Coordinates of N, CA and C in Angstrom, one line a residue:
M1 N 123.0 101.1 93.5 CA 123.6 102.0 92.2 C 125.3 103.0 92.2
D2 N 125.7 102.6 90.9 CA 127.2 102.9 91.1 C 127.0 104.0 91.7
P3 N 128.2 104.0 91.7 CA 128.7 106.2 91.6 C 128.7 107.0 91.5
M4 N 129.1 106.0 90.6 CA 129.3 106.9 89.4 C 128.7 107.9 87.9
D5 N 127.1 107.5 88.9 CA 125.7 107.3 88.7 C 125.3 109.1 89.2
I6 N 126.0 109.8 90.1 CA 125.6 110.5 90.6 C 127.3 110.9 90.3
V7 N 125.8 113.0 91.2 CA 127.0 113.9 90.1 C 127.2 114.3 91.3
G8 N 128.5 114.6 92.6 CA 128.5 114.6 93.3 C 130.0 114.4 94.2
K9 N 130.6 115.2 95.0 CA 131.4 115.1 95.7 C 131.8 114.0 96.2
S10 N 130.8 114.0 96.7 CA 131.2 112.5 98.8 C 129.7 112.2 98.9
K11 N 130.2 111.8 100.4 CA 128.5 111.1 100.3 C 128.0 112.1 100.6
E12 N 128.4 112.6 101.3 CA 127.9 114.8 102.4 C 126.7 115.4 101.8
D13 N 127.1 115.2 99.8 CA 127.2 116.0 99.3 C 125.4 115.9 98.8
A14 N 125.2 117.0 98.5 CA 123.8 116.3 97.6 C 124.1 115.4 96.8
S15 N 123.4 115.2 95.8 CA 123.2 114.8 94.1 C 121.4 114.4 93.3
L16 N 121.7 113.8 92.5 CA 121.4 113.7 91.7 C 121.0 112.5 90.6
P17 N 120.6 111.5 90.2 CA 120.7 110.9 89.3 C 121.0 111.0 87.6
K18 N 122.7 110.4 87.5 CA 122.6 111.4 86.3 C 122.2 111.2 85.1
A19 N 121.4 109.9 85.4 CA 120.8 109.5 83.3 C 119.5 110.1 83.9
T20 N 118.1 110.5 84.8 CA 117.6 110.7 85.1 C 117.4 112.3 85.2
M21 N 118.4 112.7 84.8 CA 119.2 114.9 84.9 C 119.4 114.4 83.4
T22 N 120.5 114.0 82.6 CA 120.8 114.7 81.7 C 119.5 113.4 80.2
K23 N 118.5 112.8 81.2 CA 117.1 112.7 80.1 C 116.3 113.5 80.2
I24 N 116.8 114.2 81.5 CA 115.5 116.2 81.8 C 116.2 117.0 80.8
I25 N 117.7 116.6 80.7 CA 118.1 118.2 79.3 C 117.7 117.8 78.4
K26 N 118.4 116.6 77.8 CA 118.0 115.7 76.6 C 116.6 116.4 76.1
E27 N 115.0 115.9 76.9 CA 113.7 116.4 75.7 C 113.9 117.8 76.1
M28 N 114.5 118.3 76.9 CA 113.8 119.6 77.1 C 115.0 120.6 75.7
L29 N 115.5 120.3 74.6 CA 116.7 120.6 73.8 C 115.7 120.3 72.3
P30 N 115.7 120.9 71.3 CA 115.9 120.0 70.0 C 116.5 118.5 69.9
A31 N 116.1 117.9 69.3 CA 117.2 116.6 68.8 C 117.9 117.3 68.4
D32 N 118.4 118.1 67.4 CA 119.7 118.1 66.8 C 120.7 119.2 67.7
V33 N 120.7 119.4 68.6 CA 121.3 120.1 69.7 C 121.6 119.0 70.4
R34 N 123.6 118.9 70.9 CA 124.2 118.9 71.3 C 124.3 118.6 72.6
V35 N 124.8 118.6 74.4 CA 125.1 118.8 74.9 C 126.6 117.9 75.4
A36 N 127.7 118.9 75.9 CA 129.1 118.2 76.1 C 128.9 117.3 78.1
R37 N 129.7 117.4 78.2 CA 129.3 115.8 79.5 C 129.8 116.4 80.5
D38 N 130.2 117.5 80.1 CA 131.0 118.8 81.1 C 129.4 119.7 81.0
A39 N 128.9 119.9 80.0 CA 127.9 120.9 80.3 C 126.4 120.6 81.6
Q40 N 126.0 119.0 80.4 CA 125.6 118.4 81.2 C 125.4 118.4 83.4
D41 N 127.2 117.4 83.5 CA 127.3 117.7 85.4 C 127.2 119.1 85.4
L42 N 127.8 120.2 85.2 CA 127.7 121.8 85.5 C 125.9 122.0 85.7
L43 N 125.2 122.1 85.1 CA 123.6 121.5 84.5 C 123.0 120.8 86.4
I44 N 124.0 119.5 86.2 CA 123.9 119.0 87.3 C 124.0 119.3 88.5
E45 N 124.5 119.7 88.5 CA 125.4 120.8 89.6 C 124.9 122.2 89.5
C46 N 124.3 122.2 88.9 CA 123.0 123.9 89.0 C 121.6 123.3 89.3
C47 N 121.2 122.3 89.4 CA 120.0 121.5 89.7 C 120.0 121.5 91.5
V48 N 120.7 120.7 90.8 CA 121.3 120.4 93.1 C 121.6 121.6 94.0
E49 N 122.4 122.3 93.4 CA 123.0 123.9 94.4 C 121.0 124.2 95.0
F50 N 120.5 124.7 93.7 CA 119.4 125.7 93.0 C 118.3 124.5 94.3
I51 N 118.9 123.2 94.8 CA 117.3 122.9 95.3 C 117.9 123.1 97.2
N52 N 119.1 123.6 97.4 CA 119.3 123.8 98.5 C 119.2 125.4 98.9
L53 N 119.7 126.2 97.7 CA 119.1 127.7 97.8 C 117.4 127.4 98.0
I54 N 116.1 127.1 97.3 CA 115.1 126.9 97.5 C 114.8 125.4 98.8
S55 N 115.7 124.8 99.8 CA 114.9 124.1 100.7 C 115.7 124.7 102.0
S56 N 116.7 126.0 101.4 CA 117.0 126.6 102.7 C 116.5 127.8 103.1
E57 N 115.9 128.1 102.0 CA 115.1 129.2 102.2 C 113.9 129.2 103.1
S58 N 113.1 127.6 102.3 CA 111.4 127.4 102.9 C 111.6 126.2 104.5
N59 N 112.9 126.8 104.5 CA 113.3 126.1 106.1 C 112.4 127.4 107.1
E60 N 113.6 128.4 106.2 CA 113.8 129.5 106.6 C 111.9 130.7 107.3
V61 N 111.8 130.2 106.1 CA 110.6 130.5 106.4 C 110.1 129.7 106.8
C62 N 109.3 128.4 107.0 CA 108.8 127.8 107.9 C 109.5 128.3 109.3
N63 N 110.3 127.5 110.1 CA 110.4 128.4 110.7 C 110.2 129.8 111.8
K64 N 109.5 130.9 110.2 CA 108.7 132.0 110.3 C 107.7 131.4 111.5
E65 N 107.3 131.1 110.5 CA 106.1 130.7 111.3 C 106.2 130.0 112.0
D66 N 106.9 129.0 113.0 CA 107.0 128.5 114.3 C 106.0 127.0 113.2
K67 N 106.8 126.1 112.2 CA 106.5 126.0 112.2 C 108.6 124.4 111.7
R68 N 107.4 123.7 112.5 CA 108.8 122.0 111.8 C 108.2 121.3 110.5
T69 N 107.4 121.5 109.6 CA 107.3 121.2 108.4 C 106.9 121.3 107.5
I70 N 108.1 121.4 106.9 CA 108.0 122.5 105.9 C 106.9 122.3 104.6
A71 N 106.0 122.9 104.1 CA 105.0 122.5 103.6 C 105.0 123.0 102.0
P72 N 104.0 123.2 101.0 CA 104.2 123.7 100.0 C 103.7 125.4 99.6
E73 N 103.7 125.2 100.9 CA 103.0 127.3 100.8 C 104.7 127.6 101.2
H74 N 105.8 126.8 101.9 CA 107.0 127.7 102.5 C 108.1 127.6 101.4
V75 N 107.6 126.6 100.0 CA 108.6 126.5 99.0 C 108.2 127.6 98.4
L76 N 106.2 127.1 97.9 CA 105.5 129.0 97.2 C 106.9 130.3 97.3
K77 N 106.3 130.6 99.5 CA 106.9 131.4 100.0 C 108.4 132.0 99.6
A78 N 109.2 131.1 99.1 CA 110.3 130.7 99.0 C 111.2 131.0 97.8
L79 N 110.4 131.0 97.1 CA 110.6 131.4 95.3 C 110.7 133.0 95.1
Q80 N 109.6 133.1 96.1 CA 109.4 134.5 95.7 C 110.4 135.4 96.3
V81 N 110.5 134.5 97.6 CA 111.1 135.6 98.5 C 113.5 136.1 98.0
L82 N 113.4 134.6 97.2 CA 114.6 134.6 96.0 C 114.5 135.2 94.9
G83 N 113.1 135.6 93.9 CA 113.5 136.1 93.8 C 112.1 135.4 92.2
F84 N 112.6 134.2 92.5 CA 111.4 133.7 91.1 C 110.0 133.6 91.4
G85 N 109.2 134.8 92.3 CA 108.2 134.7 91.5 C 107.2 134.9 90.6
E86 N 108.5 134.9 89.6 CA 107.3 134.4 87.8 C 106.7 133.4 87.8
Y87 N 107.7 133.2 88.3 CA 107.2 130.3 88.4 C 107.1 130.1 89.2
V88 N 106.4 131.2 90.0 CA 105.1 130.3 91.3 C 104.1 129.9 90.5
E89 N 103.3 130.9 89.6 CA 101.8 129.9 89.7 C 102.2 129.2 88.7
E90 N 103.5 128.9 87.6 CA 103.9 127.4 87.2 C 104.5 125.9 88.3
V91 N 104.9 126.6 89.5 CA 105.3 125.5 90.4 C 103.5 125.0 91.0
Y92 N 103.3 126.0 91.2 CA 101.6 125.2 91.6 C 101.4 124.5 90.6
A93 N 100.7 124.8 89.7 CA 100.5 123.5 88.9 C 100.7 122.7 88.7
A94 N 101.7 122.4 89.4 CA 102.8 121.4 89.4 C 102.9 119.7 89.6
Y95 N 102.2 121.5 91.3 CA 102.6 120.4 92.7 C 101.0 120.2 92.2
E96 N 100.0 120.9 92.0 CA 98.5 121.1 91.6 C 98.0 119.1 91.1
Q97 N 98.8 119.1 90.1 CA 99.1 118.0 88.6 C 99.4 116.8 90.1
H98 N 101.4 116.7 89.8 CA 101.2 116.0 91.6 C 100.5 115.6 92.3
R99 N 99.1 116.5 92.9 CA 98.2 116.0 93.7 C 97.5 114.7 93.0
Y100 N 96.5 115.4 92.0 CA 95.4 114.9 92.1 C 95.9 113.0 90.7
E101 N 97.2 113.7 90.6 CA 97.9 111.4 90.4 C 98.2 111.3 90.9
T102 N 98.6 111.8 92.4 CA 98.7 111.3 93.8 C 98.3 110.1 93.7
I103 N 96.4 110.8 93.9 CA 94.7 110.4 94.2 C 94.6 109.6 93.1
Q104 N 94.4 109.7 92.4 CA 94.6 108.7 90.9 C 95.1 108.1 91.5
D105 N 96.3 107.5 91.6 CA 97.4 106.6 91.5 C 96.8 105.2 93.0
S106 N 96.8 107.1 94.2 CA 95.9 105.6 94.8 C 94.4 105.2 95.4
Q107 N 93.9 105.6 94.4 CA 91.8 105.5 94.5 C 92.6 103.8 93.6
R108 N 94.2 104.8 92.7 CA 93.6 102.9 91.8 C 94.6 101.2 92.6
S109 N 95.2 101.7 93.3 CA 95.6 100.6 93.8 C 94.5 100.1 95.3
V110 N 93.6 101.5 95.7 CA 92.9 101.0 96.7 C 91.3 99.9 95.8
K111 N 91.4 100.2 94.6 CA 90.6 98.9 93.4 C 91.0 98.3 93.3
M112 N 92.5 97.9 92.8 CA 92.9 97.0 93.1 C 93.4 95.8 94.4
N113 N 93.5 96.6 95.6 CA 93.7 95.4 96.2 C 92.3 95.3 96.6
T114 N 91.2 95.6 96.0 CA 89.9 95.2 96.6 C 89.6 94.6 95.4
G115 N 90.2 93.8 94.3 CA 90.0 92.7 92.8 C 89.4 91.9 93.0
A116 N 89.5 91.2 94.8 CA 89.1 90.1 94.9 C 88.0 89.7 95.0
E117 N 86.9 91.3 94.5 CA 85.9 90.7 94.8 C 84.9 91.3 93.2
M118 N 85.6 91.2 92.9 CA 85.6 91.1 91.7 C 85.1 90.2 90.1
T119 N 84.3 89.8 90.4 CA 84.4 88.2 89.7 C 85.4 88.3 88.0
E120 N 85.8 86.9 88.2 CA 86.4 86.5 87.2 C 85.9 87.3 85.6
E121 N 84.4 87.8 85.2 CA 83.9 88.9 83.9 C 84.4 89.7 84.1
E122 N 84.6 90.6 85.4 CA 85.0 92.2 85.1 C 86.2 92.0 85.4
A123 N 86.9 91.5 86.1 CA 88.4 91.3 86.2 C 89.3 91.5 84.6
A124 N 88.3 90.0 83.5 CA 88.8 90.5 82.3 C 88.3 92.0 81.2
A125 N 86.6 91.4 81.9 CA 86.6 93.2 81.3 C 87.7 94.6 81.9
E126 N 87.8 94.4 82.6 CA 89.0 95.6 83.3 C 90.1 95.6 82.8
Q127 N 90.5 94.9 82.3 CA 91.7 93.7 81.5 C 91.9 94.8 80.8
Q128 N 90.8 94.2 79.9 CA 90.5 94.5 78.1 C 91.1 96.2 78.2
R129 N 89.6 96.6 79.3 CA 89.3 98.2 78.7 C 91.2 99.0 78.8
M130 N 91.6 97.7 80.0 CA 92.9 98.7 80.1 C 94.7 98.7 79.3
F131 N 93.7 97.1 78.7 CA 94.7 96.7 76.9 C 94.4 98.3 76.2
A132 N 93.4 98.3 76.1 CA 92.5 99.1 74.8 C 93.1 100.5 75.5
E133 N 93.5 101.0 76.6 CA 93.8 102.3 77.1 C 95.7 102.2 76.3
A134 N 96.2 100.9 77.4 CA 98.1 101.5 75.8 C 96.8 101.5 74.9
R135 N 96.7 100.6 74.8 CA 96.5 101.0 72.7 C 96.4 102.3 71.9
A136 N 95.7 102.9 72.6 CA 95.5 103.8 72.6 C 96.5 104.8 72.8
R137 N 96.9 105.0 74.0 CA 98.3 105.6 73.8 C 99.4 105.5 73.2
M138 N 99.3 104.1 72.6 CA 101.1 103.6 72.2 C 100.7 104.2 71.0
N139 N 99.3 104.3 70.3 CA 99.1 104.8 68.7 C 98.8 106.0 69.3
G140 N 99.3 107.4 70.2 CA 98.8 108.1 69.7 C 97.8 108.8 69.8
G141 N 97.1 107.8 70.7 CA 95.4 108.0 70.2 C 94.4 108.0 69.3
V142 N 95.1 106.7 68.5 CA 93.9 106.3 67.9 C 94.0 105.1 67.9
S143 N 92.9 104.1 67.5 CA 92.2 103.1 68.1 C 92.7 102.5 67.1
V144 N 93.0 101.2 67.9 CA 93.7 100.3 66.7 C 92.8 99.2 67.4
P145 N 91.8 98.3 65.9 CA 91.2 97.9 66.9 C 92.4 96.4 66.9
Q146 N 91.6 95.8 67.8 CA 92.4 94.5 69.0 C 91.9 93.4 68.1
P147 N 93.5 92.1 67.8 CA 93.4 91.1 67.1 C 92.1 90.5 67.0
E148 N 91.6 90.3 67.3 CA 90.1 89.5 67.7 C 89.2 90.1 66.5
Q149 N 88.9 91.0 66.2 CA 88.5 92.4 65.6 C 88.8 92.7 64.7
Q150 N 90.1 92.3 63.6 CA 91.4 92.1 63.4 C 90.9 91.2 62.0
L151 N 90.7 89.5 62.8 CA 90.1 88.1 62.2 C 88.9 88.7 61.5
D152 N 87.6 88.5 62.7 CA 86.2 88.6 62.1 C 86.4 89.6 61.2
T153 N 87.2 90.3 60.4 CA 86.5 91.4 58.9 C 87.8 90.9 58.1
Q154 N 88.8 90.1 58.6 CA 89.2 89.4 57.7 C 89.3 88.2 56.9
Q155 N 87.8 87.1 57.6 CA 87.5 85.9 57.4 C 86.5 86.3 56.4
P156 N 85.6 85.7 55.1 CA 85.0 85.7 54.5 C 83.6 84.8 55.5
N157 N 82.5 85.9 55.1 CA 81.4 85.2 55.8 C 80.9 84.1 54.9
L158 N 80.6 83.1 55.5 CA 80.6 81.5 55.6 C 79.0 81.6 55.8
Q159 N 78.0 82.4 56.1 CA 76.8 82.0 56.9 C 76.0 82.2 55.9
S160 N 76.7 82.6 54.8 CA 75.9 83.8 53.2 C 75.1 82.4 52.6

């Protein structure tokens, strides 16, 4: 990664990837709104400071409980202590969603690792199912016929 892709003054400073943060900033704004580079850099620096603040307070909460590992509960408590209690519910929901997706991903990887136990027909069927899901997502949930289905409907029935 190019050092210019990360906002920060030195290697000791915590920083975030500039391209990712710029993408997040743009996704949160209406399409007709532009953000100056200086403003983007400032927002990124604010994010870094916010993360540092939450991390520091989470560490203090953790230490008060005589724990050595910061847990999600410590982060939620830190948000409340710092006056961000109104965000706790939303942050917790995002955390639960992350846990759910992580579990789903690990279950998929287990299935993929045991894929050698699938027959060739089962693997082909699974592949077609995954293609269909991807097509549906790309088409906004609208099911589009597969190429074979399109050919069948376009060719006249010669058996009549």
